[in-house]
Short mmCIF file of C-alpha atoms and ligand atoms in Angstrom, two decimals:
data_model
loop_
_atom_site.label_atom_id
_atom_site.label_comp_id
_atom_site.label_asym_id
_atom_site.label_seq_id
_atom_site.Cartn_x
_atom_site.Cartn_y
_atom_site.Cartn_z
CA UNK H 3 91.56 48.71 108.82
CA UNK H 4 91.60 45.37 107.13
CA UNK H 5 94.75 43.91 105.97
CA UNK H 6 94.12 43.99 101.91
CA UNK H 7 95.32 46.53 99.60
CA UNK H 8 93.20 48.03 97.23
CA UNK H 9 94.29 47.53 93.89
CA UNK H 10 93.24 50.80 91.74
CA UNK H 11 93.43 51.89 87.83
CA UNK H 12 93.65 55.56 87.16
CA UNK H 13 91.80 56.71 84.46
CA UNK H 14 92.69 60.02 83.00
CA UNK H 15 95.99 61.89 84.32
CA UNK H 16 95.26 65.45 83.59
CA UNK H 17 94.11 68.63 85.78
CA UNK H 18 92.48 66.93 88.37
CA UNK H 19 94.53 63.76 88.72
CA UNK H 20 97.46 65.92 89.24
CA UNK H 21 96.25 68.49 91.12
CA UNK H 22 93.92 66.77 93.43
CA UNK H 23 93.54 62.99 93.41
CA UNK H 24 97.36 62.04 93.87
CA UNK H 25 97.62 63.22 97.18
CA UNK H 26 95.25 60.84 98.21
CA UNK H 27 97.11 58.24 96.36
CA UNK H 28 100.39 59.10 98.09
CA UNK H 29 99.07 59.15 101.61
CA UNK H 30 96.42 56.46 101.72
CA UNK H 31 99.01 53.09 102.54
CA UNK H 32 95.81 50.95 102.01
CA UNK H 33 95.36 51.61 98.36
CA UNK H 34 97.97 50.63 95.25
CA UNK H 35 98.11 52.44 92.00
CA UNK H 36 98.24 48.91 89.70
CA UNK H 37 97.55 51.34 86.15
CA UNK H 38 97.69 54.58 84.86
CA UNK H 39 95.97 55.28 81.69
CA UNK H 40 95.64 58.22 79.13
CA UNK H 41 94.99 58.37 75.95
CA UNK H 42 97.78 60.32 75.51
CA UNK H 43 100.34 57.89 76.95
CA UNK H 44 103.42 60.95 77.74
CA UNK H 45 100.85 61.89 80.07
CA UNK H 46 100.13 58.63 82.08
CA UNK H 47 104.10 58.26 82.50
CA UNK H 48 105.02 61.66 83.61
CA UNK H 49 101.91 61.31 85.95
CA UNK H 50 103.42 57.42 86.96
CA UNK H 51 106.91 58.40 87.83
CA UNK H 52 105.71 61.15 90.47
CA UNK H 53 104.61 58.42 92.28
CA UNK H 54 107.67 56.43 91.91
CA UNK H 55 106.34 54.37 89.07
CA UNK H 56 107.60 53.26 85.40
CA UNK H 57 105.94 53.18 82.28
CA UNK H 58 105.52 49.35 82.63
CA UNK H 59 102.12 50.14 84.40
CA UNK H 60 100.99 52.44 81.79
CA UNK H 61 98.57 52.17 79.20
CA UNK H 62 97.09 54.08 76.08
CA UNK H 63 93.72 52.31 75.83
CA UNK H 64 91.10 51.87 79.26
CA UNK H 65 89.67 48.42 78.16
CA UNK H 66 93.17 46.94 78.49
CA UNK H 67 92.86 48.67 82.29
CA UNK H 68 89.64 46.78 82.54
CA UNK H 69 90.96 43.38 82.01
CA UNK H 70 93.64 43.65 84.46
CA UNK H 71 93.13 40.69 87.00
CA UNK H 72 92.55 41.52 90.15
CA UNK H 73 91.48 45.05 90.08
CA UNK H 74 89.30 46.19 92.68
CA UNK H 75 88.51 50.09 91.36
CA UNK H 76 88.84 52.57 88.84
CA UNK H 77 89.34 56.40 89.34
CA UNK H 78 88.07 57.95 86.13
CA UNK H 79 89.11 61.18 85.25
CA UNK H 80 88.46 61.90 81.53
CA UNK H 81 86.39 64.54 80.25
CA UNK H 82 82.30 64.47 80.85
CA UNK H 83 81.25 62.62 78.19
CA UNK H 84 83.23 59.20 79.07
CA UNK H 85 82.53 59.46 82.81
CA UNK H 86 79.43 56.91 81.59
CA UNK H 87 80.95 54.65 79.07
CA UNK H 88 83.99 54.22 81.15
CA UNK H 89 81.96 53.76 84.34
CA UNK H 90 79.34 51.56 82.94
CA UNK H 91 81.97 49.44 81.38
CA UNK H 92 83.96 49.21 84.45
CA UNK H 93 80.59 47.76 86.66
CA UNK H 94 79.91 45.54 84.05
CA UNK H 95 83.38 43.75 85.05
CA UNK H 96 82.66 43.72 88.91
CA UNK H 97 85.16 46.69 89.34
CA UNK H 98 83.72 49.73 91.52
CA UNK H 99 84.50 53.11 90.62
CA UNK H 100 84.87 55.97 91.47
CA UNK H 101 84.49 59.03 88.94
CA UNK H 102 84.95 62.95 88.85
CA UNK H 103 82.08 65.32 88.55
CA UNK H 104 79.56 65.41 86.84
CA UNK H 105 77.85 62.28 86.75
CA UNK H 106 77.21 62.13 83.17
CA UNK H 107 76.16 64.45 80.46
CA UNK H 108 72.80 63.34 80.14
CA UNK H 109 70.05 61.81 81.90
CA UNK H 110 69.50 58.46 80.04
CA UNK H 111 73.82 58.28 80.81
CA UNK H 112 73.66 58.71 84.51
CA UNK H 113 70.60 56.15 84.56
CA UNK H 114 72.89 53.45 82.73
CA UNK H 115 75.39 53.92 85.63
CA UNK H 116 73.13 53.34 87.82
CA UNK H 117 71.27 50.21 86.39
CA UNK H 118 74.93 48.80 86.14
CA UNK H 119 75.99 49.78 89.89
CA UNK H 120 72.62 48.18 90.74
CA UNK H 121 73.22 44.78 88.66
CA UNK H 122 77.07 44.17 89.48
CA UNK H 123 76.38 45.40 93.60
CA UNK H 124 79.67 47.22 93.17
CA UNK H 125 80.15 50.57 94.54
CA UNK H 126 79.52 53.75 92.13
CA UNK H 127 80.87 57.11 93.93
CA UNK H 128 80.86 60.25 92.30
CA UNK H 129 83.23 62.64 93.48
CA UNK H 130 81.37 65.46 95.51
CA UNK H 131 84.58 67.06 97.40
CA UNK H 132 82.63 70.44 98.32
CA UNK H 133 80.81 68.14 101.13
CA UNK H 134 84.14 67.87 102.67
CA UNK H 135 84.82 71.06 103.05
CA UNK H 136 84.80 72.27 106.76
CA UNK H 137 82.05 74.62 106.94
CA UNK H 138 80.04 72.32 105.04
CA UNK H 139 80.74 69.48 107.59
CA UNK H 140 79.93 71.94 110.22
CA UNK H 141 76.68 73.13 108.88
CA UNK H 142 75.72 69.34 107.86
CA UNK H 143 75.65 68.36 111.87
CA UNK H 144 74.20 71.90 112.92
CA UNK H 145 71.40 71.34 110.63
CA UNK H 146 70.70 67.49 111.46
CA UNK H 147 71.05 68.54 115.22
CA UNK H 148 68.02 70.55 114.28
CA UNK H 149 69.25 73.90 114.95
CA UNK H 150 68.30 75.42 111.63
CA UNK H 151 64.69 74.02 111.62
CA UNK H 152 63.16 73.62 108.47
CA UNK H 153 65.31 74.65 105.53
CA UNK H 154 62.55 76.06 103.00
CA UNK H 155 65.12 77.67 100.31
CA UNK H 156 68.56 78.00 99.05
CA UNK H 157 70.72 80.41 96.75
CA UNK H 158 74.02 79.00 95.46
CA UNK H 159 75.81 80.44 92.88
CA UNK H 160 79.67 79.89 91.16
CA UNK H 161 80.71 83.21 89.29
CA UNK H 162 83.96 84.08 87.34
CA UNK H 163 84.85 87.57 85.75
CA UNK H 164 86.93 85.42 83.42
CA UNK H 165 87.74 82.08 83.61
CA UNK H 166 86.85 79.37 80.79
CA UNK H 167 88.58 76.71 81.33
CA UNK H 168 90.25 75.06 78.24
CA UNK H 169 88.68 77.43 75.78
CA UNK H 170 88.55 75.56 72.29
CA UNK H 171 89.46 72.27 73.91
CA UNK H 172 86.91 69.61 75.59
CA UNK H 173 85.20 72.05 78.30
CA UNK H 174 83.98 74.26 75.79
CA UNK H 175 82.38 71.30 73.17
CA UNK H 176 78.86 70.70 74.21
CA UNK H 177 79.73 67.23 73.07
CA UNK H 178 82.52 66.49 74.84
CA UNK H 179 81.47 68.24 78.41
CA UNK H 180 77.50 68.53 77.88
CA UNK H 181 77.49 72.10 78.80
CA UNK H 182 78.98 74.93 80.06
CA UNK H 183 79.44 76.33 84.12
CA UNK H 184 75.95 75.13 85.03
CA UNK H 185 77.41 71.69 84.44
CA UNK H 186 80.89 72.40 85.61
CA UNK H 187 80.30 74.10 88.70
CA UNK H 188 76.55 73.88 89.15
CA UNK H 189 77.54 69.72 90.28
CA UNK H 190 79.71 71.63 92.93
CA UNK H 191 77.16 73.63 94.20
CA UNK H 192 73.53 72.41 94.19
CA UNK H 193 74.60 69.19 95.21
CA UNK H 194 76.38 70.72 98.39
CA UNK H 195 72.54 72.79 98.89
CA UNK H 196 70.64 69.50 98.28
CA UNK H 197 72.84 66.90 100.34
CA UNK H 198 72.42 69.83 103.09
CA UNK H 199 68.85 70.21 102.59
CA UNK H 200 68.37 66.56 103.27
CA UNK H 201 68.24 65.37 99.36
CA UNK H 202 64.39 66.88 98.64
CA UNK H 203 64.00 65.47 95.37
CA UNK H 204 63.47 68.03 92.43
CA UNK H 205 60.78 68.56 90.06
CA UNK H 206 60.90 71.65 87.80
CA UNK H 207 63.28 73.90 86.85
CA UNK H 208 63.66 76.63 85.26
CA UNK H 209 66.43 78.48 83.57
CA UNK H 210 68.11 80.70 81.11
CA UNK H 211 71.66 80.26 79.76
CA UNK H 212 74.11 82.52 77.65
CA UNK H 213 77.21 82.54 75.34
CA UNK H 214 78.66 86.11 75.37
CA UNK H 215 82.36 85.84 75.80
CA UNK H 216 83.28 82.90 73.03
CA UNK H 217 85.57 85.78 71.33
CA UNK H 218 86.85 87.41 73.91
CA UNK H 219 90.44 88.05 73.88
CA UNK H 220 90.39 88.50 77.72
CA UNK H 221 93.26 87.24 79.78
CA UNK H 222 91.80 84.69 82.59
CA UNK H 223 91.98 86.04 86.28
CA UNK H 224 90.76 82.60 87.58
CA UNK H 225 93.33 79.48 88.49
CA UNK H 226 90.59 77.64 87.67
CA UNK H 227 90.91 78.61 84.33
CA UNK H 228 94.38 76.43 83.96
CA UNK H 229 91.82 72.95 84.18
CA UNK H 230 91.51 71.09 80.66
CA UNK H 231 94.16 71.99 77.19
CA UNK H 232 92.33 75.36 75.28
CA UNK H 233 92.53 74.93 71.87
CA UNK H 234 92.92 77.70 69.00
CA UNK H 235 90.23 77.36 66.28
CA UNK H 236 88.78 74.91 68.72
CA UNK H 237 84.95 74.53 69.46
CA UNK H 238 83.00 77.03 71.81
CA UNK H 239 78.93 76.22 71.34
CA UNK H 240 78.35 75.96 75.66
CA UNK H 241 76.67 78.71 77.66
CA UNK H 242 79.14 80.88 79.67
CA UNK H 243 76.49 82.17 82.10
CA UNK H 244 73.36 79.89 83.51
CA UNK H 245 70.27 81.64 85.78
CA UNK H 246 67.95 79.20 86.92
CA UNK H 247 65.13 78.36 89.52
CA UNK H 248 64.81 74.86 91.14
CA UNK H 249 61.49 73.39 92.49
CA UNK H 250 62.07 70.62 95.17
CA UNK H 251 58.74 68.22 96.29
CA UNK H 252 58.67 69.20 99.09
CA UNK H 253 57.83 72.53 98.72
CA UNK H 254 61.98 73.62 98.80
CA UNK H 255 63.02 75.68 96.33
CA UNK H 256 66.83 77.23 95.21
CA UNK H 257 68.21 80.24 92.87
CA UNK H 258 71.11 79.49 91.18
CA UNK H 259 74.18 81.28 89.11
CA UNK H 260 77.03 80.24 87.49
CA UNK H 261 79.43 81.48 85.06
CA UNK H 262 82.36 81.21 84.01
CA UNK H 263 83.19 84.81 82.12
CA UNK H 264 80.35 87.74 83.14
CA UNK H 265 81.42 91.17 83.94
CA UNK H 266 81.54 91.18 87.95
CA UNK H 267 83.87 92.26 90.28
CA UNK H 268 85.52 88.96 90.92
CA UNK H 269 85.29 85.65 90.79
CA UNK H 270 83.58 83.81 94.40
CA UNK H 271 81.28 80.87 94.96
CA UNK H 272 78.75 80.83 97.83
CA UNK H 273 75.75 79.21 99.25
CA UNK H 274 73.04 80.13 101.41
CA UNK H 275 70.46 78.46 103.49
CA UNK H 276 67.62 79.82 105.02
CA UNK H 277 65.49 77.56 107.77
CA UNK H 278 63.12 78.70 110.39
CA UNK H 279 65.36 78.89 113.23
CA UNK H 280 68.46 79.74 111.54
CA UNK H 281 69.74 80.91 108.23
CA UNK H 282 73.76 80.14 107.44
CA UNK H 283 75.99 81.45 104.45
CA UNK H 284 79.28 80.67 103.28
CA UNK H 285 81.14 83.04 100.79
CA UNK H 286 84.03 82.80 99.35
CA UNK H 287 84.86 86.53 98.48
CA UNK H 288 85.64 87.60 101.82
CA UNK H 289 85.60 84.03 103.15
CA UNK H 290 82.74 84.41 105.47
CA UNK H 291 81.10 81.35 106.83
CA UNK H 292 77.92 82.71 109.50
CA UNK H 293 74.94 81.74 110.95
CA UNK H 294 72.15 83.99 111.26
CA UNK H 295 69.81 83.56 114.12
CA UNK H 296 67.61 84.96 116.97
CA UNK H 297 68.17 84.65 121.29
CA UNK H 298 65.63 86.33 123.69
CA UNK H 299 64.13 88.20 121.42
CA UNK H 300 67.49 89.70 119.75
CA UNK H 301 69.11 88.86 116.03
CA UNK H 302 72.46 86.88 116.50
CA UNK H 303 74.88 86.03 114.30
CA UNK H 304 77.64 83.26 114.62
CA UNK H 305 81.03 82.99 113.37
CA UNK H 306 82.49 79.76 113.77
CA UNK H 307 86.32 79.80 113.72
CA UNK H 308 86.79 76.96 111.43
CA UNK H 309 90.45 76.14 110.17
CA UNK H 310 91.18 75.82 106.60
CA UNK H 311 89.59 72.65 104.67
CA UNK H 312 91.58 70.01 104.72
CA UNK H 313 92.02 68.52 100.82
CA UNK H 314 88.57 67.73 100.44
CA UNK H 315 89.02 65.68 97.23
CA UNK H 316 91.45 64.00 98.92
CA UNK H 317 88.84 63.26 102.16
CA UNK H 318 85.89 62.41 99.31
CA UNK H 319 88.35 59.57 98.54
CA UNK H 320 89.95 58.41 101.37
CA UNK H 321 85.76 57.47 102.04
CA UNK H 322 85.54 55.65 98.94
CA UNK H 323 88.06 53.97 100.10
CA UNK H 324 86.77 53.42 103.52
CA UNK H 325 83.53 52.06 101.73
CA UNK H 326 85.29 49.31 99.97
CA UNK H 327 87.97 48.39 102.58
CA UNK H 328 86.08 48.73 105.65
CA UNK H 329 82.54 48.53 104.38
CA UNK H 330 81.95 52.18 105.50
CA UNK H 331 78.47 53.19 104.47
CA UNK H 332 78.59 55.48 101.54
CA UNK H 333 77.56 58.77 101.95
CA UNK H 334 76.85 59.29 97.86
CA UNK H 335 74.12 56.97 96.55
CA UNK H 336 74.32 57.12 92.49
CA UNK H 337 70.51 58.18 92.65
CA UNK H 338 71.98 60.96 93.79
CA UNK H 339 73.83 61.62 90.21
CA UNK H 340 70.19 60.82 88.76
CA UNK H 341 68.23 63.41 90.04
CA UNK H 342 71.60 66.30 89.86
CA UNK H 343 71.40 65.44 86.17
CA UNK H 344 67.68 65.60 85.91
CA UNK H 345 68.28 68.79 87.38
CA UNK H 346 70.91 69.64 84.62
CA UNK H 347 68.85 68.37 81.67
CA UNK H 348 65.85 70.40 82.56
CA UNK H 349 67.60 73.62 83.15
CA UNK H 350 69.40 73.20 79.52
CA UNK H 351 65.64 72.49 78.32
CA UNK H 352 64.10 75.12 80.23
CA UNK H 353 67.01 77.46 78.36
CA UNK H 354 66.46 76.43 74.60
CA UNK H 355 62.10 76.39 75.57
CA UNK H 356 61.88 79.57 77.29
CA UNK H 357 59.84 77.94 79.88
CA UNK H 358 59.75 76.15 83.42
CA UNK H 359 60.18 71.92 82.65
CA UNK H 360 58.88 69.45 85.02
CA UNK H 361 61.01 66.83 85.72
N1 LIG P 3 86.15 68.00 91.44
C1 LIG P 3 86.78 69.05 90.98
O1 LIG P 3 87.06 70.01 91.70
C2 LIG P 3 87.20 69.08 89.52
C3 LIG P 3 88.06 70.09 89.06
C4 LIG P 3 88.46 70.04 87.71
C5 LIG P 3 87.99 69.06 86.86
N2 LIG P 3 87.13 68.11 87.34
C6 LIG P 3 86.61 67.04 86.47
O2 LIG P 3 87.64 66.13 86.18
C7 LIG P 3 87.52 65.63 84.86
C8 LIG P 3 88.82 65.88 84.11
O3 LIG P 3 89.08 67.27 84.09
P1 LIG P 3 90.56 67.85 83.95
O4 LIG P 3 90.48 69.28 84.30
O5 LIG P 3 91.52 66.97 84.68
O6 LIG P 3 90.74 67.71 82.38
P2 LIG P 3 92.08 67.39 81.57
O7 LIG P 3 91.76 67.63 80.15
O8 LIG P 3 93.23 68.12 82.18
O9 LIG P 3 92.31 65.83 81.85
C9 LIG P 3 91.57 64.83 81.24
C10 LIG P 3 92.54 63.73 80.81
O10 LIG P 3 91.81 62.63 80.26
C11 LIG P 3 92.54 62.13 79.16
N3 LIG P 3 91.67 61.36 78.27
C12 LIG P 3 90.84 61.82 77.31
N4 LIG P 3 90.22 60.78 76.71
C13 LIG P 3 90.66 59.64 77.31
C14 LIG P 3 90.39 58.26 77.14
N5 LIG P 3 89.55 57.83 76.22
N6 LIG P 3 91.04 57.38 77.93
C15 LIG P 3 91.92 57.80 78.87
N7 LIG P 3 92.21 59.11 79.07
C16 LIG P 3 91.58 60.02 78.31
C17 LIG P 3 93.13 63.38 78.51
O11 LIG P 3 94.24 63.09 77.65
C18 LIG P 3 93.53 64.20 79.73
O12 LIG P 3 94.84 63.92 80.15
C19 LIG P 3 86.33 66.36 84.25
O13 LIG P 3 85.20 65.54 84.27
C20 LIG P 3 86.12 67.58 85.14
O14 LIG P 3 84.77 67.98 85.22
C21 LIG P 3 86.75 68.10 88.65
#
């Protein structure tokens, strides 16, 4: 570890500030919160003096975050839509940054982050915190030791019975968020399938989206629900369940489903792989993680006893950390963010066309 402290602005000090990021704020000694900002300032105080801060560090505005001297890296938390401008803003000024899920909500936004990662050579790392989870670490080496084969095609899927998060408010305003679950928790998931696959690069997609549960009345039987302020009267014109089809170049392909209010049982997320020596899911309904396979001429199927993930958004940052301190190589590229929001932008297309779209 080198001997410099990484001087860090917080952007954003909602859901996902408090509920994730701090913790790897209060055990990394490496790194030092120099700003918190929201645009609601109560919210950047209360979130300041958990960590033993006063409001002297605080600030309503990002830009005046921006121009602090000194500062090595923002951690942007805002909704979707400013992921970009705040990003893109931040390279500009030589400061790296870090920045929640998705990328951006469209593709010509993700692009501009990455022209501007490109031309200041600072680091751009999107948060992808389902990598860090322990069976996907596990299954990451198993497949690069080549014990899966070839991976030829994937089914992920995110579903809730009920769970909108911040109905009215920011989640649910195609402007504000750029869509619905297939942007909310379609990032989680296709990117964990894709980074496992070995990136294949995508080229068509197709997909169908719907809005059935704006109304509903419903009480939410997801946590996940309690992300992002709902809002009475508010806006609700994003899809609340996405089906889609994924076309990779190298022949890959990938179902996927996500919703956040369908009538299921329950609420689970889950991936699968299948590759010609070994096929692997990981569900979270009955928290199964297994490898399907074949010895002497007999089907086998592994369990690994894995222990509980350890904070994974917490381990996604501790590396961007790493990265900048210690010159760790990244393991997020922001063409990464490109082609996930290609992805996005073609299933929303494919949607609204009725047709497969070529990316
Ligand atoms: N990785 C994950 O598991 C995960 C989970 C939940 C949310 N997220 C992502 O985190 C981001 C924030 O989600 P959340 O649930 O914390 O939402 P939130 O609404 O609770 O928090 C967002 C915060 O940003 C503030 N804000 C809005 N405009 C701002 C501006 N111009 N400048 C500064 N602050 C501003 C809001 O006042 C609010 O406090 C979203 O992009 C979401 O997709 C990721």
């Amino acid at each position: 570890m080198g001997t410099k402290k990484l001087k860090v602005g917080i952007i954003g000090c909602g859901g996902i500030f408090n509920g994730a990021h701090i913790y790897a704020y209060q055990d990394n000694k490496n790194v030092e919160i120099v700003a918190f900002c929201d645009i609601v300032l109560s919210k950047a105080v209360s979130t300041a003096k958990k960590l033993g801060f006063d409001e002297s560090i605080c600030y309503e505005n990002y830009e005046d975050v921006l121009n602090i001297e000194g500062l090595d890296a923002v951690d942007i938390c805002t909704p979707n839509y400013l992921h970009s401008i705040i990003a893109v803003a931040a390279l500009n000024k030589g400061i790296n940054v870090f920045c929640e899920k998705p990328d951006a909500v469209s593709v010509s936004e993700a692009q501009k982050m990455q022209d501007a990662a490109e031309k200041s050579g600072k680091v751009l790392m999107v948060m992808r915190n389902n990598r860090y989870n322990n069976y996907s670490k596990f299954l990451k080496k198993y497949i690069n030791d080549g014990k899966m084969g070839e991976i030829y095609t994937a089914r992920c899927a995110w579903r809730r019975r009920r769970g909108i998060p911040g109905k009215g408010g920011w989640f649910t305003t195609k402007a504000q968020s750029g869509g619905g679950p297939l942007i909310d928790l379609g990032v989680h998931m296709i990117d964990l399938c894709i980074w496992l696959m070995g990136n294949p690069k995508p080229v068509a997609v197709s997909a169908a989206t719907y809005t059935k549960f704006a109304n509903s009345e419903t009480e939410a039987d997801s946590e996940h629900a309690q992300f992002g302020e709902a809002k009475a009267d508010g806006t609700f014109d994003v899809e609340d369940l996405a089906m889609g089809f994924i076309r990779f170049d190298n022949g890959c392909t990938m179902q996927i489903e996500f919703s956040w209010a369908s009538n299921i049982e329950r609420e689970h997320n889950f991936i699968e792989l299948r590759g010609t020596k070994a096929g692997a899911s990981n569900d979270t309904a009955d928290k199964s993680f297994k490898i399907f396979t074949e010895e002497n001429g007999i089907t086998v199927d592994y369990i690994p006893n894995l222990p509980d993930s350890n904070g994974p958004h917490k381990q996604n940052l501790f590396h961007f950390f790493d990265v900048l301190l210690n010159g760790k190589e990244p393991d997020f590229v922001p063409v990464q963010g490109v082609n996930m929001v290609k992805i996005l932008e073609a299933a929303y297309k494919s949607a609204e066309l009725g047709e497969e779209v070529k990316i």
